[in-house]
Short mmCIF file of N, CA and C in Angstrom, two decimals:
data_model
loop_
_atom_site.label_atom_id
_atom_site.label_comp_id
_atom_site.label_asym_id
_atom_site.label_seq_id
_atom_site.Cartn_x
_atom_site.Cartn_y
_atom_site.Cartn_z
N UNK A 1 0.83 -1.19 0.00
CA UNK A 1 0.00 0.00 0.00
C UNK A 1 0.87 1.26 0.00
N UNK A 2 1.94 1.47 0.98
CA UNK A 2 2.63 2.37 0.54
C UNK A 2 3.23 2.21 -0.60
N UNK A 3 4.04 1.37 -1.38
CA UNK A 3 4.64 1.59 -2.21
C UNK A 3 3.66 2.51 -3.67
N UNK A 4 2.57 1.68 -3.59
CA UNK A 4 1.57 2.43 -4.56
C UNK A 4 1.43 3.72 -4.45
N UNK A 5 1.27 4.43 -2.72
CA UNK A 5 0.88 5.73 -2.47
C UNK A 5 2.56 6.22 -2.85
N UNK A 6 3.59 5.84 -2.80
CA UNK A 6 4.98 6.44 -3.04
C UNK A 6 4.56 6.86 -4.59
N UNK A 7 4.87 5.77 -5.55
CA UNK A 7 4.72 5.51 -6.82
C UNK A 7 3.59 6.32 -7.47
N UNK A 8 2.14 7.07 -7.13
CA UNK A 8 1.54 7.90 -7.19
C UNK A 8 1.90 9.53 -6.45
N UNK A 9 2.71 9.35 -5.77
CA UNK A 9 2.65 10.74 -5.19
C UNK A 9 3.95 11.32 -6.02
N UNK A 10 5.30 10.42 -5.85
CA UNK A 10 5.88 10.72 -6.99
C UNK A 10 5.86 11.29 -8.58
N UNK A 11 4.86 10.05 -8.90
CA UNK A 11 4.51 10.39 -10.25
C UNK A 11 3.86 11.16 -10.75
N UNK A 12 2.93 12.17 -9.17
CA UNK A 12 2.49 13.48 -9.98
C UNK A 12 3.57 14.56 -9.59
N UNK A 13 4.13 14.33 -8.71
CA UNK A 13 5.66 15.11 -8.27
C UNK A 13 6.46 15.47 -10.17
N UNK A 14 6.66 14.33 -10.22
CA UNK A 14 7.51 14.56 -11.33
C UNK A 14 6.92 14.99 -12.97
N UNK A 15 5.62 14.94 -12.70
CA UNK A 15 4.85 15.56 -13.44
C UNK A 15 4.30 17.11 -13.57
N UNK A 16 4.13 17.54 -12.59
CA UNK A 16 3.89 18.84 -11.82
C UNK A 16 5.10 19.80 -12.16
N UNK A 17 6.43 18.47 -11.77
CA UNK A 17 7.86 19.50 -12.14
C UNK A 17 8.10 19.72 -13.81
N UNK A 18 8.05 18.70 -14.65
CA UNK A 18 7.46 19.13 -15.88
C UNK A 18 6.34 19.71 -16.16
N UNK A 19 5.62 19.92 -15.97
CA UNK A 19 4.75 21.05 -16.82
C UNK A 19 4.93 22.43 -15.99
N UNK A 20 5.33 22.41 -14.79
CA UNK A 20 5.43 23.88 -14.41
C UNK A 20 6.70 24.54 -14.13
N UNK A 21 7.81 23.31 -13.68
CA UNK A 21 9.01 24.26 -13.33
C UNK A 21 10.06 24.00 -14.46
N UNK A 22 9.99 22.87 -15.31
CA UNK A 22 10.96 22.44 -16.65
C UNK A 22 10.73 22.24 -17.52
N UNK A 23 9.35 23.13 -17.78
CA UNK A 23 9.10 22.64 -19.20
C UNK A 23 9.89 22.36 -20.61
N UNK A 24 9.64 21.37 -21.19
CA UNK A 24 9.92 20.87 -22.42
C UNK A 24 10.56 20.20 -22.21
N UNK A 25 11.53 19.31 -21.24
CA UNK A 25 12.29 18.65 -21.60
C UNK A 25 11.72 16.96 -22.16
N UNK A 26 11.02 16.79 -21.64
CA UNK A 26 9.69 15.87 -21.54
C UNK A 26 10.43 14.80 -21.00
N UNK A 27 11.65 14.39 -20.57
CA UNK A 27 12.20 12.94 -19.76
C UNK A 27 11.19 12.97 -18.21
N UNK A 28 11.75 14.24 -17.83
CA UNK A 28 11.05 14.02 -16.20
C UNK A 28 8.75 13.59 -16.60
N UNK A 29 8.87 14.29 -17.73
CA UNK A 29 7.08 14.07 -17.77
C UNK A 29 6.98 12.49 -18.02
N UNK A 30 7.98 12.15 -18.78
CA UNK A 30 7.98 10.75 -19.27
C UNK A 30 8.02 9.19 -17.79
N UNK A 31 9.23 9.82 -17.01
CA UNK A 31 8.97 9.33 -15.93
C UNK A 31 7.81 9.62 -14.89
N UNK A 32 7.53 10.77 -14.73
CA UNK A 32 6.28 10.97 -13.87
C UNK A 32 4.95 10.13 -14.41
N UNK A 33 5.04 10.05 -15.90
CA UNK A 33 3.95 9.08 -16.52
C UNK A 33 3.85 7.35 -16.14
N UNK A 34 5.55 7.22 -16.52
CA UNK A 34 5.73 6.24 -15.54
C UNK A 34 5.35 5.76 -14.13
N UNK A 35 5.73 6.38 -13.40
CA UNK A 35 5.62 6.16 -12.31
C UNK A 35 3.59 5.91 -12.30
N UNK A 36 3.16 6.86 -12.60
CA UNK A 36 1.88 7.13 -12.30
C UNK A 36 1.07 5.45 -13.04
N UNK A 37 1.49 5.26 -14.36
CA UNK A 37 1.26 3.85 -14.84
C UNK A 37 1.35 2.71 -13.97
N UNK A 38 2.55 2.43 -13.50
CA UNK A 38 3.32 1.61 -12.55
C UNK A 38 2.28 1.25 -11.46
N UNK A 39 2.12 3.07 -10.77
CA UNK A 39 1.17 2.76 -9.30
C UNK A 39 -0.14 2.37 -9.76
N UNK A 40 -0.86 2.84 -10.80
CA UNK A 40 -2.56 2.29 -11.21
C UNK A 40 -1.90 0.85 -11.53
N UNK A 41 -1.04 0.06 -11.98
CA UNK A 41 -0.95 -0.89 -12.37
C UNK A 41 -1.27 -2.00 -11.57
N UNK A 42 0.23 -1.56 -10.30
CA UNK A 42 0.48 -2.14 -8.75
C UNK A 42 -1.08 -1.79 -7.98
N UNK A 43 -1.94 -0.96 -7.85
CA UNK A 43 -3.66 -0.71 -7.31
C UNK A 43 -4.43 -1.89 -8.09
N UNK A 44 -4.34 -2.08 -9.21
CA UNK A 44 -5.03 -2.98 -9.66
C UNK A 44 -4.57 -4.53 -9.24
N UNK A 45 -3.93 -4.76 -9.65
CA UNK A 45 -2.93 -6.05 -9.27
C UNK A 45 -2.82 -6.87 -7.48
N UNK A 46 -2.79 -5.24 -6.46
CA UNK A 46 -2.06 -5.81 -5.39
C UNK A 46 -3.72 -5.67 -4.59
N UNK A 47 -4.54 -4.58 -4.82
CA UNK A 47 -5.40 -4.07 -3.86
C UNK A 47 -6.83 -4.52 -4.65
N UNK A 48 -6.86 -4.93 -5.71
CA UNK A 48 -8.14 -5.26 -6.72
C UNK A 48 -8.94 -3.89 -7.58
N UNK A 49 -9.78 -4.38 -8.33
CA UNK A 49 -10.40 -3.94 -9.47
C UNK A 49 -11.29 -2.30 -8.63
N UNK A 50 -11.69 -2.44 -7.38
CA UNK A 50 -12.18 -1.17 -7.07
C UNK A 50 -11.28 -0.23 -6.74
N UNK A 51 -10.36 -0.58 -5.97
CA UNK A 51 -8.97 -0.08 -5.44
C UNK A 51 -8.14 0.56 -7.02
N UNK A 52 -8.33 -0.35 -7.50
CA UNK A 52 -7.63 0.55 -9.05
C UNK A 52 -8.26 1.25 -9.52
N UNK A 53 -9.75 1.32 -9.38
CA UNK A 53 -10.55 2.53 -10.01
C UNK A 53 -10.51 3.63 -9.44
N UNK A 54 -10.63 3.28 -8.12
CA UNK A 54 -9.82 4.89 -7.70
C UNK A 54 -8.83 5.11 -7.36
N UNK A 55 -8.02 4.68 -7.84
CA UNK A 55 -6.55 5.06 -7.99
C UNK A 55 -6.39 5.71 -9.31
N UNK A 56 -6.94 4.49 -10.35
CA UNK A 56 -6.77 6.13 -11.56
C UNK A 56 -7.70 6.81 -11.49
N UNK A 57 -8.75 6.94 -11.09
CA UNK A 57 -9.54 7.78 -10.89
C UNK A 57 -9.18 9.58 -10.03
N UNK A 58 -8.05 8.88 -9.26
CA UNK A 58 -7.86 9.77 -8.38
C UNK A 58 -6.65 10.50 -9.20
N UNK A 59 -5.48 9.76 -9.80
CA UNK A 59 -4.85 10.02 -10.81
C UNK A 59 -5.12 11.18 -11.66
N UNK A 60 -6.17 10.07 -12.69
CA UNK A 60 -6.70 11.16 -13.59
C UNK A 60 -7.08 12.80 -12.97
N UNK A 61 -7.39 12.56 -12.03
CA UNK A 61 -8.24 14.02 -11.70
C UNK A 61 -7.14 14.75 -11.31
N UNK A 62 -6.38 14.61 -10.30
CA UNK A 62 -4.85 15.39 -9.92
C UNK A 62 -4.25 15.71 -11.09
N UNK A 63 -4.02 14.80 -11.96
CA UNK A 63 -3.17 14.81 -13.65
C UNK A 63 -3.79 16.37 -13.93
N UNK A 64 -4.81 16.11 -14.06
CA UNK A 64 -5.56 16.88 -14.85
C UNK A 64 -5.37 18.11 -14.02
N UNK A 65 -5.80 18.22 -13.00
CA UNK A 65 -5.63 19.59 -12.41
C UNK A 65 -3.88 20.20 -12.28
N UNK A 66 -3.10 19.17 -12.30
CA UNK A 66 -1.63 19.85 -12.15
C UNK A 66 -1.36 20.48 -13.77
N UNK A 67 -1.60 19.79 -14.91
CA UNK A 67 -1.95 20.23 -16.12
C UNK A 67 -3.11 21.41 -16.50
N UNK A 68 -3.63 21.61 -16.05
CA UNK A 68 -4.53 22.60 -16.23
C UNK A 68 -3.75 24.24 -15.55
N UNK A 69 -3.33 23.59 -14.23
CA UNK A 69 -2.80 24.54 -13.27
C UNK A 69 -1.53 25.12 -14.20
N UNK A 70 -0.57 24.21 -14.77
CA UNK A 70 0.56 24.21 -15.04
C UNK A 70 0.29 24.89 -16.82
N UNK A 71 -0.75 24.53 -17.32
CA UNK A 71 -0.63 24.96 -18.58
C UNK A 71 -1.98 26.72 -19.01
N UNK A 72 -1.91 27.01 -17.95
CA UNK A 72 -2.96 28.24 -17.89
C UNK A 72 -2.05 29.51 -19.07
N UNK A 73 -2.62 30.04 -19.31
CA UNK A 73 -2.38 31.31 -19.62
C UNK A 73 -0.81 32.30 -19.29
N UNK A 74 -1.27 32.39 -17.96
CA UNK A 74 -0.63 33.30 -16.74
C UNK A 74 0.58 32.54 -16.37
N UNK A 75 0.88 31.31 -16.02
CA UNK A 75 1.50 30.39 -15.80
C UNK A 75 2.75 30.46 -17.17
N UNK A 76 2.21 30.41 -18.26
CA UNK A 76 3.12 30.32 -19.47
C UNK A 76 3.86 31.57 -19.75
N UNK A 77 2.86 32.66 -19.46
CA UNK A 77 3.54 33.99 -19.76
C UNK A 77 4.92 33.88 -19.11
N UNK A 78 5.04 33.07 -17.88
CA UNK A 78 6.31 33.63 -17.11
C UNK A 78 7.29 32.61 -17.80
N UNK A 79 7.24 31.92 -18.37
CA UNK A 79 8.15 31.41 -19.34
C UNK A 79 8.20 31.71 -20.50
N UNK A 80 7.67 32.55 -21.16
CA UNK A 80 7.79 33.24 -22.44
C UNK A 80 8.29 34.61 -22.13
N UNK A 81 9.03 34.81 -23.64
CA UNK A 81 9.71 35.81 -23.81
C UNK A 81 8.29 36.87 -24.51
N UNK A 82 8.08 37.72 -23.35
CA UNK A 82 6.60 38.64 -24.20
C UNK A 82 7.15 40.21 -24.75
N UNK A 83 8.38 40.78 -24.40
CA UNK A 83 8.85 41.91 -25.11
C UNK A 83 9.49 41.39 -26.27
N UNK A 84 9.72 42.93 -27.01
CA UNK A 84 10.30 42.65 -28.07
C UNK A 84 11.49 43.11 -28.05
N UNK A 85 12.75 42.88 -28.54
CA UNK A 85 13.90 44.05 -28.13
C UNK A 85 14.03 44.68 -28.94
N UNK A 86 13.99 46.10 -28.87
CA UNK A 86 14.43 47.05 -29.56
C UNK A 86 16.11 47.37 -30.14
N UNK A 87 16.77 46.78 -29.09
CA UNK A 87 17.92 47.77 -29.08
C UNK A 87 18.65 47.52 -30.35
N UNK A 88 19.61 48.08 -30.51
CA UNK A 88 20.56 47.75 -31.81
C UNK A 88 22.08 48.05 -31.32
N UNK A 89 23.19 47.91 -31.86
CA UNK A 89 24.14 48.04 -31.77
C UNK A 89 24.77 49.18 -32.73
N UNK A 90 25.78 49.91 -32.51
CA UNK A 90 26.36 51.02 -33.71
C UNK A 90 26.99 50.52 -33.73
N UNK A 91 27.41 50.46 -35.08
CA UNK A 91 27.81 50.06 -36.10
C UNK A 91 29.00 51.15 -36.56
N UNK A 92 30.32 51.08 -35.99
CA UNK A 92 31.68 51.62 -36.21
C UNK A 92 31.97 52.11 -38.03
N UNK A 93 31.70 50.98 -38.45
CA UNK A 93 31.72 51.41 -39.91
C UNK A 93 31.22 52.27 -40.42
N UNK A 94 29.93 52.78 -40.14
CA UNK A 94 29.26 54.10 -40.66
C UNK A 94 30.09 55.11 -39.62
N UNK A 95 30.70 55.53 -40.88
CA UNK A 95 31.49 56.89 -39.54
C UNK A 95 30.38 57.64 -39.18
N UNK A 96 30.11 57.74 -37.98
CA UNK A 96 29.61 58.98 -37.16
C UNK A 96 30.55 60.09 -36.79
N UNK A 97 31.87 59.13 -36.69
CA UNK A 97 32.86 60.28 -36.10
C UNK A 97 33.91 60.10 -37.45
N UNK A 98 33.87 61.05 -38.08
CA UNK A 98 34.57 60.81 -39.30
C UNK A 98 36.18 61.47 -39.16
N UNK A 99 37.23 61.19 -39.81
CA UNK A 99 38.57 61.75 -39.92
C UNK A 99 38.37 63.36 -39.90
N UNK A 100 39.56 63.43 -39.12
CA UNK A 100 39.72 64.78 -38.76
C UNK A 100 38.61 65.57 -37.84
N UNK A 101 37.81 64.71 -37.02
CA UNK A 101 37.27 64.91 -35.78
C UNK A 101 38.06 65.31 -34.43
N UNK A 102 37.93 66.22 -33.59
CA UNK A 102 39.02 66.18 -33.05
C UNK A 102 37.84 65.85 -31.52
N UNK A 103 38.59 65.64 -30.36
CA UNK A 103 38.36 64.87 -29.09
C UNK A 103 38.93 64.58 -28.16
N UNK A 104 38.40 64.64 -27.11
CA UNK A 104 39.41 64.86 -25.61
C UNK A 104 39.26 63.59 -24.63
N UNK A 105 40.75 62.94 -24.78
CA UNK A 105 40.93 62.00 -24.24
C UNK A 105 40.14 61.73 -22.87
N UNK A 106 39.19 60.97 -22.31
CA UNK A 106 39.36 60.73 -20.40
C UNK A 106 40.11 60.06 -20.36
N UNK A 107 40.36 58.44 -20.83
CA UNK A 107 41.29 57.77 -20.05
C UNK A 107 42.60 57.92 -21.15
N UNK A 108 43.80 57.68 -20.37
CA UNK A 108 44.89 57.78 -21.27
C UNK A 108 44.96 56.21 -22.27
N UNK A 109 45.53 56.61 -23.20
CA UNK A 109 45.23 55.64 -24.27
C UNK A 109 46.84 54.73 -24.32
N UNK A 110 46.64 53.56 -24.43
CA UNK A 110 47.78 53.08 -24.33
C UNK A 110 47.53 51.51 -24.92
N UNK A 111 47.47 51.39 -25.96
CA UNK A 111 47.04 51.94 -26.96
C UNK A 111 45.71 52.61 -27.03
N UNK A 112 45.04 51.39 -26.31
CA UNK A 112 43.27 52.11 -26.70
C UNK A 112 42.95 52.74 -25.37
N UNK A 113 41.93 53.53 -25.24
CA UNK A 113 41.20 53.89 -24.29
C UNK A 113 39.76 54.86 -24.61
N UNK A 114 39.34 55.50 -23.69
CA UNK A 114 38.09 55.87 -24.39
C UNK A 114 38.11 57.70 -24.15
N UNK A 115 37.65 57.95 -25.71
CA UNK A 115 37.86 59.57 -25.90
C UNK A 115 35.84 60.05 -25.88
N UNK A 116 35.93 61.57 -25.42
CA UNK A 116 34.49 62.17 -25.53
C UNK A 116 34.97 63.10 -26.69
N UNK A 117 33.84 62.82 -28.00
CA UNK A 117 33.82 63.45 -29.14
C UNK A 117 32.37 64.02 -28.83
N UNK A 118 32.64 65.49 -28.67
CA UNK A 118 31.32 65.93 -28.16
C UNK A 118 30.80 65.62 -26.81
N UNK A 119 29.63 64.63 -27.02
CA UNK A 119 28.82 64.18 -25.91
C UNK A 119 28.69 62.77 -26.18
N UNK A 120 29.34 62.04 -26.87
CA UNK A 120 29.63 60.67 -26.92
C UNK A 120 31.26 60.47 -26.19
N UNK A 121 30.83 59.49 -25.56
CA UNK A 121 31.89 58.63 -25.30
C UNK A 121 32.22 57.49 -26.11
N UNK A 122 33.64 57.23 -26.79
CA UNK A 122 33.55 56.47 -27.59
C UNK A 122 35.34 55.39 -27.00
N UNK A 123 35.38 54.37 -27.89
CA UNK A 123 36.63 53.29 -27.40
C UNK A 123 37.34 54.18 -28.46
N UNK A 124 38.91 54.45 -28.63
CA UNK A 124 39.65 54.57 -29.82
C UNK A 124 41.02 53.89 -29.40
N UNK A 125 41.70 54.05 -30.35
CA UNK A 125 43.19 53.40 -30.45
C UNK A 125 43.89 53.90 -31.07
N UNK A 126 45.13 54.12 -30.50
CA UNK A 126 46.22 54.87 -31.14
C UNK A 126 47.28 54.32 -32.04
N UNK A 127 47.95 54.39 -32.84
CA UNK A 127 48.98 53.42 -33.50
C UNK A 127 50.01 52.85 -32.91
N UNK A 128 50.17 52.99 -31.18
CA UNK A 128 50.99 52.66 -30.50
C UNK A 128 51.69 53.44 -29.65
N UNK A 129 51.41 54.97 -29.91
CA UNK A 129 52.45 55.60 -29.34
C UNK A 129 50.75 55.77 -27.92
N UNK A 130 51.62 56.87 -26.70
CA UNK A 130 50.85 56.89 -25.80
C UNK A 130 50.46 58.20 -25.53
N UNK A 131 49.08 58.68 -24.96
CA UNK A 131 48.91 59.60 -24.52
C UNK A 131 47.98 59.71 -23.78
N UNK A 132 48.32 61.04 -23.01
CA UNK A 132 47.62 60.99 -21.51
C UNK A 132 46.18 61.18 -21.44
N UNK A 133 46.09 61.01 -20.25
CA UNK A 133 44.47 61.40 -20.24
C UNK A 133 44.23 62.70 -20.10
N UNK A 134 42.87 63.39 -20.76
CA UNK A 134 42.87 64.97 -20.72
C UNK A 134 43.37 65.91 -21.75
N UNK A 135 44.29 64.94 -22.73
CA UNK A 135 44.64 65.85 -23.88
C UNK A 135 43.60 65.74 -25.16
N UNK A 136 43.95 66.36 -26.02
CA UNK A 136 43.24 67.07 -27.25
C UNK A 136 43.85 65.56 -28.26
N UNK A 137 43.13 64.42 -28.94
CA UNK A 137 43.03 63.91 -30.38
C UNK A 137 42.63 64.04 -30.79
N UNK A 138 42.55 63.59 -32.57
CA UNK A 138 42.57 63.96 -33.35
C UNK A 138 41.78 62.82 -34.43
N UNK A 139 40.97 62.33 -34.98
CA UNK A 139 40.42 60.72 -35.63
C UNK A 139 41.06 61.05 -36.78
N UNK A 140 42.24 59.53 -37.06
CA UNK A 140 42.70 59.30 -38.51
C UNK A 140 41.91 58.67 -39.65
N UNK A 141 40.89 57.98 -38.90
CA UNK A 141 40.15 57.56 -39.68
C UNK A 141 39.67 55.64 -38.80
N UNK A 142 39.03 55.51 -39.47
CA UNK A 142 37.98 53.80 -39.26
C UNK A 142 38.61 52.51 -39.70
N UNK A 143 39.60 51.89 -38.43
CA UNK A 143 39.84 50.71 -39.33
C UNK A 143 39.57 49.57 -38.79
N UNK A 144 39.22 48.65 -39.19
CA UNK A 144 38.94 47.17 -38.50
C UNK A 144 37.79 47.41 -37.20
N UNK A 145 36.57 48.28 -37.81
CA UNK A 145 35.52 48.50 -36.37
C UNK A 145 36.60 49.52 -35.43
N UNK A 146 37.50 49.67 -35.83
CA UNK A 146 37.97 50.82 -34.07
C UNK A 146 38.33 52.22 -34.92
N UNK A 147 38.28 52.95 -34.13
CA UNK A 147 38.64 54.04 -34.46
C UNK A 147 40.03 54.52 -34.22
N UNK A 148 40.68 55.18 -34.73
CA UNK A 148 42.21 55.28 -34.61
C UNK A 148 42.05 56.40 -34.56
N UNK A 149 43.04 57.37 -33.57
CA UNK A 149 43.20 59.08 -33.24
C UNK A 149 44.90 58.71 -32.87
N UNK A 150 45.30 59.89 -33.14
CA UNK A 150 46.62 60.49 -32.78
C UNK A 150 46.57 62.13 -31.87
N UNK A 151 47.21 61.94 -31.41
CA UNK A 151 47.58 63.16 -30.40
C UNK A 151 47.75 64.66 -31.10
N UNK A 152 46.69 65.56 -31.30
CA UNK A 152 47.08 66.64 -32.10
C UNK A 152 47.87 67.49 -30.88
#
């Protein structure tokens, strides 16, 4: 008798955890089906023909309500992705900041670091040589996505 009540309480356990906390993977639903088969099987077999009727009886109806519970509306939303994303990325190649822009270092560049052109803050890179933070560059131009400045 316990083993049946194990083998049923389980098998909506592991059913419950598929449809509400893992959905899709369907192994754990597959075993919770299991299990739940197993115990109406063992009710019929160990306890007789009334004893198994309500066992799946009782089955069925829990099934059904952890599925119902688990597959609502409200329930799914929180596993779906319901925004859309807007954002985009800029795109270095379209110069915004075109050659012969000039711009004031914040961090010192060594090679790269990041210059304010205007009211953007942007990454640039120098050809190697170094310069401090706070001075005046200069954009040589767009290569490989980075921007390259030298020290005017």
């Amino acid at each position: 008798m316990l083993t049946i009540a194990l083998l049923l309480l389980f098998g909506l356990l592991f059913l419950a955890a598929e449809v509400i906390f893992i959905p899709g993977t369907t192994v754990v639903g597959f075993v919770g089906f299991a299990l739940l088969a197993w115990g109406v099987w063992l009710s019929y077999y160990d306890l007789g023909t009334p004893a198994g009727h309500y066992a799946l009886a009782g089955v069925g109806a829990l099934a059904g309500m952890v599925l119902y519970l688990g597959l609502r509306p409200k329930n799914l939303a929180r596993a779906a992705l319901l925004e859309v994303n807007e954002g985009s990325v800029r795109d270095v190649r379209r110069a915004d900041v075109p050659a012969g822009t000039v711009g004031q270092t914040l961090s010192a560049l060594r090679p790269a670091g990041t210059v304010l052109f205007g009211q953007e803050r942007r990454e640039a890179v120098t050809r190697g040589e170094f310069v401090e933070a706070g001075r005046t560059v200069r954009v040589l131009g767009i290569e490989q996505n980075r921007i390259v400045v030298e020290g005017a």
